[in-house]
Amino acid sequence: MNMMTDAYKRKLDLAGGRVDLSHGAGGRAMRQLIEGIFHEAFDNEWLRAGNDQSAFAVSGGRMVMSTDGYVVSPLFFPGGNIGSLAVHGTINDIAMAAARPLYLSASFIIEEGFPLADLKRIADSMGVASREAAVPIITGDTKVVERGKADGVFISTAGVGRILDGLDLRADGARPRDAVILSGSIGDHGVAVMSNRENLEFDAAIVSDSAPLHTLVAMMAEAGGRHIRLMRDPTRGGIAATLNEIACQSKVGFHIDEEAIPIKPEVAAVCELLGLDPLNVANEGKLVAVTAPEGAEAILAAMRAHPLGREAALIGHVVADDYCFVQMSTSFGGRRIVDWLTGEQLPRIC
């Protein structure tokens, strides 16, 4: 009996140990993995209860729920990793509904042989990200698959939140004359991941913009919430895909100004070098807001007062267009159609 107790209490070899199939088999090893890595990283009252689910109280009002999966390659990149990205991405999906994120869940698919040190690093970053955002991870699941059946680790997350009072954002809410506001520079995440994947080195460091946007959204709502028509975070496909999607859903068009779109010089240089259109490159800490014209100035000022919105810019407006085209006035004085991305420009980016 004492030997069994000692084996159960034996610490994981976080320096040199690796995940094996027993860590997903439902026995002592699985419990040891969950308690030694995930419970320690995410520690909160819900997880300590030890249930397969978590109960929580909700206040009155409308709720929102979102789910997402993360398969980014490489797992670690400048400015973050798959863990922090999973937390930020799900928080942002909730925030785009003008909702306050409340709770998260996390599910892990781990490949046999994955280093425990890397798994702990990922879990720790998720714990830090969730605590900094004040959005706890209150339930989760762990599965282990055979070597070669996954690429290290995949993470699925879900989140719930409560919509801020008086707001009802709709995907088809854009109207002609509405303003289009971008919260900051584009392309940082996609270029950071791609550069790391291809072992490219540049004079200026390029890091992911991965960040939780819910506090920025709260400031926007306070400044002019009734004027916000809709919001989106331009992840895969960049702002080109985001604007085209909104145009099709709202049955409108967009006119945007290339010179008004913020982009870091180093990101623009890398995109030019590699033949990438920055408008198609993924972002993980930016949002696009469509607002009524009379509220745009106040909302833009509020965004610029927030650390994640200092570079916010009015980049265009909504127009009546039966063809739902997104058009851009270029820096050369012409105009071009900004179309959907064809194919996969940068795979495994989130």
CSV table of C-alpha atoms in Angstrom, one decimal:
chain,number,residue,atom,x,y,z
A,1,MET,CA,0.0,0.0,0.0
A,2,ASN,CA,2.8,2.4,0.9
A,3,MET,CA,4.5,1.6,-2.4
A,4,MET,CA,1.4,2.4,-4.4
A,5,THR,CA,1.0,5.7,-2.4
A,6,ASP,CA,4.6,6.6,-3.1
A,7,ALA,CA,4.2,5.9,-6.8
A,8,TYR,CA,1.1,8.0,-7.0
A,9,LYS,CA,2.9,10.9,-5.3
A,10,ARG,CA,6.1,10.6,-7.3
A,11,LYS,CA,6.7,13.8,-9.2
A,12,LEU,CA,6.7,14.0,-13.0
A,13,ASP,CA,10.1,14.1,-14.7
A,14,LEU,CA,9.5,17.6,-16.1
A,15,ALA,CA,13.1,18.0,-17.3
A,16,GLY,CA,13.4,14.8,-19.4
A,17,GLY,CA,10.1,13.0,-19.3
A,18,ARG,CA,7.8,12.4,-22.2
A,19,VAL,CA,4.1,11.8,-22.6
A,20,ASP,CA,3.3,8.1,-23.1
A,21,LEU,CA,0.0,6.3,-23.8
A,22,SER,CA,-0.5,5.6,-20.1
A,23,HIS,CA,-1.0,9.4,-19.6
A,24,GLY,CA,-4.2,9.1,-21.6
A,25,ALA,CA,-5.4,5.8,-20.3
A,26,GLY,CA,-7.5,7.0,-17.4
A,27,GLY,CA,-5.3,5.6,-14.6
A,28,ARG,CA,-2.8,6.8,-12.1
A,29,ALA,CA,-0.4,8.2,-14.7
A,30,MET,CA,-3.2,10.3,-16.3
A,31,ARG,CA,-4.2,11.7,-13.0
A,32,GLN,CA,-0.6,12.5,-12.2
A,33,LEU,CA,-0.2,14.4,-15.5
A,34,ILE,CA,-3.4,16.3,-15.0
A,35,GLU,CA,-2.6,17.3,-11.4
A,36,GLY,CA,1.1,17.9,-12.0
A,37,ILE,CA,0.8,20.1,-15.1
A,38,PHE,CA,-2.8,21.3,-15.8
A,39,HIS,CA,-4.2,21.8,-12.3
A,40,GLU,CA,-1.0,23.4,-11.2
A,41,ALA,CA,-1.0,25.8,-14.2
A,42,PHE,CA,-4.7,26.7,-14.2
A,43,ASP,CA,-5.3,26.4,-10.4
A,44,ASN,CA,-8.8,27.7,-9.4
A,45,GLU,CA,-11.7,26.7,-7.2
A,46,TRP,CA,-13.6,24.9,-10.0
A,47,LEU,CA,-10.7,22.6,-10.9
A,48,ARG,CA,-10.0,21.9,-7.3
A,49,ALA,CA,-13.4,20.4,-6.9
A,50,GLY,CA,-12.3,17.5,-9.1
A,51,ASN,CA,-15.4,17.1,-11.2
A,52,ASP,CA,-15.7,16.2,-14.9
A,53,GLN,CA,-17.6,19.5,-15.3
A,54,SER,CA,-17.9,22.8,-13.5
A,55,ALA,CA,-21.0,24.6,-12.3
A,56,PHE,CA,-21.1,28.3,-12.2
A,57,ALA,CA,-23.7,31.0,-11.4
A,58,VAL,CA,-24.9,33.4,-14.2
A,59,SER,CA,-26.5,36.8,-13.9
A,60,GLY,CA,-29.4,38.0,-16.0
A,61,GLY,CA,-29.0,38.9,-19.6
A,62,ARG,CA,-27.9,37.2,-22.8
A,63,MET,CA,-25.1,34.7,-22.9
A,64,VAL,CA,-22.7,33.9,-25.7
A,65,MET,CA,-20.6,30.8,-26.3
A,66,SER,CA,-17.8,30.1,-28.7
A,67,THR,CA,-15.4,27.2,-29.5
A,68,ASP,CA,-12.2,26.9,-31.5
A,69,GLY,CA,-9.3,24.5,-32.2
A,70,TYR,CA,-5.6,25.4,-32.4
A,71,VAL,CA,-3.0,23.5,-34.5
A,72,VAL,CA,-0.4,26.2,-35.0
A,73,SER,CA,3.0,25.2,-36.3
A,74,PRO,CA,5.5,25.7,-34.7
A,75,LEU,CA,4.1,25.4,-31.3
A,76,PHE,CA,6.3,28.2,-29.9
A,77,PHE,CA,6.8,31.4,-31.8
A,78,PRO,CA,8.0,35.0,-31.0
A,79,GLY,CA,5.4,36.6,-28.8
A,80,GLY,CA,3.6,33.4,-27.6
A,81,ASN,CA,2.8,29.8,-28.1
A,82,ILE,CA,-0.1,27.5,-28.9
A,83,GLY,CA,-1.3,27.8,-25.2
A,84,SER,CA,-1.5,31.6,-24.9
A,85,LEU,CA,-2.9,31.7,-28.4
A,86,ALA,CA,-5.7,29.4,-27.5
A,87,VAL,CA,-6.7,31.5,-24.5
A,88,HIS,CA,-6.5,34.8,-26.3
A,89,GLY,CA,-8.3,33.5,-29.4
A,90,THR,CA,-11.3,32.2,-27.6
A,91,ILE,CA,-11.5,35.3,-25.4
A,92,ASN,CA,-11.5,37.4,-28.5
A,93,ASP,CA,-14.3,35.4,-30.2
A,94,ILE,CA,-16.4,36.1,-27.1
A,95,ALA,CA,-15.4,39.7,-27.0
A,96,MET,CA,-16.4,40.3,-30.7
A,97,ALA,CA,-20.0,39.8,-29.6
A,98,ALA,CA,-19.6,42.7,-27.2
A,99,ALA,CA,-19.6,40.3,-24.4
A,100,ARG,CA,-17.6,39.9,-21.2
A,101,PRO,CA,-15.8,36.5,-21.2
A,102,LEU,CA,-16.5,34.6,-18.0
A,103,TYR,CA,-15.1,31.0,-18.3
A,104,LEU,CA,-13.0,28.8,-20.6
A,105,SER,CA,-12.6,25.1,-21.1
A,106,ALA,CA,-9.6,23.4,-22.7
A,107,SER,CA,-9.1,20.0,-24.3
A,108,PHE,CA,-5.7,18.6,-25.3
A,109,ILE,CA,-4.8,16.0,-27.9
A,110,ILE,CA,-1.2,15.1,-27.1
A,111,GLU,CA,1.1,12.9,-29.2
A,112,GLU,CA,2.9,10.0,-27.5
A,113,GLY,CA,6.5,11.1,-26.9
A,114,PHE,CA,5.8,14.8,-26.5
A,115,PRO,CA,8.2,16.3,-23.9
A,116,LEU,CA,6.7,17.0,-20.6
A,117,ALA,CA,8.8,20.2,-20.3
A,118,ASP,CA,7.1,21.6,-23.4
A,119,LEU,CA,3.7,20.6,-22.2
A,120,LYS,CA,4.3,22.3,-18.9
A,121,ARG,CA,5.5,25.4,-20.7
A,122,ILE,CA,2.4,25.5,-22.8
A,123,ALA,CA,0.1,24.9,-19.8
A,124,ASP,CA,1.9,27.6,-17.7
A,125,SER,CA,1.4,30.1,-20.5
A,126,MET,CA,-2.3,29.3,-20.6
A,127,GLY,CA,-2.5,29.8,-16.9
A,128,VAL,CA,-0.8,33.1,-17.0
A,129,ALA,CA,-2.9,34.3,-20.0
A,130,SER,CA,-6.2,33.3,-18.3
A,131,ARG,CA,-5.2,34.9,-15.0
A,132,GLU,CA,-4.1,38.1,-16.6
A,133,ALA,CA,-7.4,38.3,-18.5
A,134,ALA,CA,-9.4,37.3,-15.4
A,135,VAL,CA,-11.1,34.5,-17.4
A,136,PRO,CA,-10.4,31.2,-15.6
A,137,ILE,CA,-10.1,27.8,-17.3
A,138,ILE,CA,-12.6,25.8,-15.2
A,139,THR,CA,-12.8,22.4,-17.0
A,140,GLY,CA,-11.0,20.4,-19.6
A,141,ASP,CA,-10.0,17.0,-21.0
A,142,THR,CA,-6.8,15.2,-22.0
A,143,LYS,CA,-6.3,12.5,-24.6
A,144,VAL,CA,-3.0,10.9,-25.8
A,145,VAL,CA,-2.7,9.4,-29.3
A,146,GLU,CA,0.0,7.1,-30.7
A,147,ARG,CA,3.2,8.5,-32.0
A,148,GLY,CA,2.8,10.0,-35.5
A,149,LYS,CA,-1.0,10.5,-35.1
A,150,ALA,CA,-0.7,14.2,-34.1
A,151,ASP,CA,1.8,16.9,-34.5
A,152,GLY,CA,2.9,17.3,-30.9
A,153,VAL,CA,-0.2,18.8,-29.3
A,154,PHE,CA,-3.5,20.2,-30.5
A,155,ILE,CA,-5.7,22.3,-28.2
A,156,SER,CA,-9.5,22.9,-28.4
A,157,THR,CA,-11.0,25.6,-26.3
A,158,ALA,CA,-14.5,26.8,-25.6
A,159,GLY,CA,-15.7,30.0,-23.8
A,160,VAL,CA,-18.8,31.5,-22.4
A,161,GLY,CA,-19.6,35.2,-21.7
A,162,ARG,CA,-22.3,37.6,-21.0
A,163,ILE,CA,-23.3,40.3,-23.5
A,164,LEU,CA,-22.8,43.8,-22.3
A,165,ASP,CA,-26.1,45.5,-21.4
A,166,GLY,CA,-27.9,47.2,-24.3
A,167,LEU,CA,-25.7,45.8,-27.1
A,168,ASP,CA,-26.8,43.5,-29.9
A,169,LEU,CA,-24.2,43.2,-32.6
A,170,ARG,CA,-25.2,41.4,-35.8
A,171,ALA,CA,-23.2,40.0,-38.6
A,172,ASP,CA,-25.5,41.7,-41.1
A,173,GLY,CA,-25.5,45.0,-39.3
A,174,ALA,CA,-23.2,47.1,-41.6
A,175,ARG,CA,-25.0,50.0,-43.3
A,176,PRO,CA,-23.9,52.5,-46.1
A,177,ARG,CA,-21.9,55.4,-44.7
A,178,ASP,CA,-20.8,53.4,-41.6
A,179,ALA,CA,-17.1,53.8,-40.5
A,180,VAL,CA,-14.6,51.0,-40.6
A,181,ILE,CA,-12.1,51.1,-37.7
A,182,LEU,CA,-9.0,48.9,-37.3
A,183,SER,CA,-7.5,48.6,-33.9
A,184,GLY,CA,-3.8,48.5,-34.9
A,185,SER,CA,-1.1,47.2,-37.2
A,186,ILE,CA,-1.8,44.2,-39.4
A,187,GLY,CA,0.2,41.0,-40.2
A,188,ASP,CA,2.3,40.7,-37.1
A,189,HIS,CA,1.1,37.3,-36.0
A,190,GLY,CA,1.2,35.6,-39.4
A,191,VAL,CA,4.7,37.0,-40.3
A,192,ALA,CA,6.1,36.1,-36.8
A,193,VAL,CA,4.9,32.5,-37.1
A,194,MET,CA,6.0,32.1,-40.7
A,195,SER,CA,9.4,33.6,-40.0
A,196,ASN,CA,10.0,31.2,-37.0
A,197,ARG,CA,8.7,28.2,-39.0
A,198,GLU,CA,11.2,28.9,-41.9
A,199,ASN,CA,14.1,30.0,-39.6
A,200,LEU,CA,14.2,33.4,-41.2
A,201,GLU,CA,16.1,36.1,-39.4
A,202,PHE,CA,15.6,39.9,-39.8
A,203,ASP,CA,17.2,43.0,-38.4
A,204,ALA,CA,14.0,44.0,-36.6
A,205,ALA,CA,12.3,41.4,-34.3
A,206,ILE,CA,8.8,40.6,-35.4
A,207,VAL,CA,6.5,39.2,-32.7
A,208,SER,CA,3.0,37.9,-32.6
A,209,ASP,CA,0.3,40.4,-31.6
A,210,SER,CA,-1.6,37.7,-29.7
A,211,ALA,CA,-3.6,39.4,-26.9
A,212,PRO,CA,-7.0,39.4,-25.3
A,213,LEU,CA,-9.2,42.2,-26.6
A,214,HIS,CA,-12.1,42.2,-24.1
A,215,THR,CA,-10.9,45.1,-22.1
A,216,LEU,CA,-10.5,47.2,-25.3
A,217,VAL,CA,-14.0,46.2,-26.3
A,218,ALA,CA,-15.3,47.3,-22.9
A,219,MET,CA,-13.8,50.8,-23.4
A,220,MET,CA,-15.3,51.0,-26.9
A,221,ALA,CA,-18.7,50.0,-25.6
A,222,GLU,CA,-18.5,52.6,-22.8
A,223,ALA,CA,-17.6,55.3,-25.2
A,224,GLY,CA,-20.2,54.6,-27.9
A,225,GLY,CA,-21.6,51.1,-27.6
A,226,ARG,CA,-25.0,52.0,-29.2
A,227,HIS,CA,-23.1,53.1,-32.3
A,228,ILE,CA,-21.2,49.8,-32.8
A,229,ARG,CA,-22.8,47.7,-35.6
A,230,LEU,CA,-20.4,44.7,-35.4
A,231,MET,CA,-16.9,43.6,-34.7
A,232,ARG,CA,-14.6,40.9,-36.0
A,233,ASP,CA,-11.1,39.8,-35.2
A,234,PRO,CA,-9.3,39.3,-38.5
A,235,THR,CA,-7.5,36.1,-37.9
A,236,ARG,CA,-7.1,33.5,-40.8
A,237,GLY,CA,-7.4,35.4,-44.1
A,238,GLY,CA,-6.6,38.7,-42.5
A,239,ILE,CA,-8.7,41.9,-42.9
A,240,ALA,CA,-9.3,41.0,-46.6
A,241,ALA,CA,-11.3,37.9,-45.6
A,242,THR,CA,-13.0,39.7,-42.7
A,243,LEU,CA,-14.3,42.6,-44.8
A,244,ASN,CA,-15.4,40.3,-47.6
A,245,GLU,CA,-17.3,38.2,-45.2
A,246,ILE,CA,-19.0,41.2,-43.6
A,247,ALA,CA,-19.8,42.6,-47.1
A,248,CYS,CA,-21.6,39.4,-48.1
A,249,GLN,CA,-23.5,39.0,-44.9
A,250,SER,CA,-24.6,42.7,-44.8
A,251,LYS,CA,-25.2,43.0,-48.6
A,252,VAL,CA,-23.0,46.1,-48.8
A,253,GLY,CA,-19.5,47.1,-50.1
A,254,PHE,CA,-16.5,48.7,-48.6
A,255,HIS,CA,-14.1,51.4,-49.7
A,256,ILE,CA,-10.9,51.4,-47.7
A,257,ASP,CA,-7.7,53.5,-47.9
A,258,GLU,CA,-4.4,51.7,-48.2
A,259,GLU,CA,-2.4,54.5,-46.7
A,260,ALA,CA,-4.7,54.6,-43.6
A,261,ILE,CA,-4.0,50.9,-42.7
A,262,PRO,CA,-1.3,50.7,-40.1
A,263,ILE,CA,1.5,48.2,-40.8
A,264,LYS,CA,4.9,48.0,-39.2
A,265,PRO,CA,7.7,48.7,-41.7
A,266,GLU,CA,9.4,45.4,-40.9
A,267,VAL,CA,6.2,43.4,-41.5
A,268,ALA,CA,5.6,45.2,-44.8
A,269,ALA,CA,9.2,44.5,-45.9
A,270,VAL,CA,8.9,40.8,-45.1
A,271,CYS,CA,5.6,40.5,-47.0
A,272,GLU,CA,7.1,42.3,-50.0
A,273,LEU,CA,10.2,40.0,-49.9
A,274,LEU,CA,8.0,36.8,-49.8
A,275,GLY,CA,5.3,38.0,-52.1
A,276,LEU,CA,2.6,38.1,-49.4
A,277,ASP,CA,-0.3,40.5,-49.3
A,278,PRO,CA,-0.5,41.9,-45.8
A,279,LEU,CA,-4.2,42.2,-46.1
A,280,ASN,CA,-4.4,38.4,-46.2
A,281,VAL,CA,-2.0,37.7,-43.3
A,282,ALA,CA,-3.5,36.5,-40.0
A,283,ASN,CA,-3.7,38.7,-36.8
A,284,GLU,CA,-4.4,37.5,-33.3
A,285,GLY,CA,-4.7,40.7,-31.3
A,286,LYS,CA,-6.6,43.1,-33.6
A,287,LEU,CA,-10.2,43.9,-34.3
A,288,VAL,CA,-12.2,45.5,-37.1
A,289,ALA,CA,-15.2,47.5,-36.0
A,290,VAL,CA,-18.0,48.8,-38.1
A,291,THR,CA,-19.7,51.8,-36.4
A,292,ALA,CA,-22.4,54.3,-37.2
A,293,PRO,CA,-20.6,57.5,-38.6
A,294,GLU,CA,-21.8,59.7,-35.7
A,295,GLY,CA,-20.1,57.5,-33.1
A,296,ALA,CA,-16.8,56.8,-34.9
A,297,GLU,CA,-14.8,59.7,-33.4
A,298,ALA,CA,-15.7,58.8,-29.8
A,299,ILE,CA,-15.0,55.1,-30.3
A,300,LEU,CA,-11.7,55.8,-32.1
A,301,ALA,CA,-10.6,58.1,-29.3
A,302,ALA,CA,-11.5,55.4,-26.7
A,303,MET,CA,-9.5,52.8,-28.6
A,304,ARG,CA,-6.4,55.0,-28.8
A,305,ALA,CA,-6.5,55.4,-25.0
A,306,HIS,CA,-6.1,51.7,-24.5
A,307,PRO,CA,-2.7,49.9,-24.8
A,308,LEU,CA,-4.1,47.5,-27.5
A,309,GLY,CA,-5.6,50.3,-29.5
A,310,ARG,CA,-2.9,53.0,-29.6
A,311,GLU,CA,-2.5,52.6,-33.4
A,312,ALA,CA,-6.3,52.4,-34.1
A,313,ALA,CA,-7.2,54.1,-37.4
A,314,LEU,CA,-10.3,54.9,-39.5
A,315,ILE,CA,-9.5,52.9,-42.6
A,316,GLY,CA,-12.6,53.3,-44.7
A,317,HIS,CA,-16.4,53.3,-44.9
A,318,VAL,CA,-19.3,51.2,-46.0
A,319,VAL,CA,-20.9,51.8,-49.4
A,320,ALA,CA,-24.0,50.6,-51.1
A,321,ASP,CA,-22.9,47.9,-53.6
A,322,ASP,CA,-25.1,45.1,-55.0
A,323,TYR,CA,-21.9,43.2,-55.9
A,324,CYS,CA,-20.6,43.3,-52.3
A,325,PHE,CA,-17.1,44.3,-53.5
A,326,VAL,CA,-14.3,45.4,-51.1
A,327,GLN,CA,-12.4,48.2,-53.0
A,328,MET,CA,-9.2,49.8,-51.9
A,329,SER,CA,-7.7,53.2,-52.9
A,330,THR,CA,-4.0,52.4,-53.3
A,331,SER,CA,-1.0,54.4,-52.4
A,332,PHE,CA,-0.3,54.9,-56.1
A,333,GLY,CA,-3.5,56.7,-56.6
A,334,GLY,CA,-5.5,53.9,-58.2
A,335,ARG,CA,-8.1,51.5,-56.9
A,336,ARG,CA,-8.2,47.7,-56.7
A,337,ILE,CA,-10.6,45.0,-55.6
A,338,VAL,CA,-9.6,43.3,-52.4
A,339,ASP,CA,-10.7,39.8,-52.9
A,340,TRP,CA,-11.0,36.7,-50.7
A,341,LEU,CA,-7.8,34.7,-50.3
A,342,THR,CA,-7.6,31.9,-52.8
A,343,GLY,CA,-6.1,28.7,-51.3
A,344,GLU,CA,-4.0,28.7,-48.2
A,345,GLN,CA,-1.4,31.4,-48.0
A,346,LEU,CA,0.1,30.5,-44.6
A,347,PRO,CA,-1.1,27.1,-43.3
A,348,ARG,CA,-1.2,26.1,-39.6
A,349,ILE,CA,-1.1,29.7,-38.5
A,350,CYS,CA,-3.4,29.4,-35.5
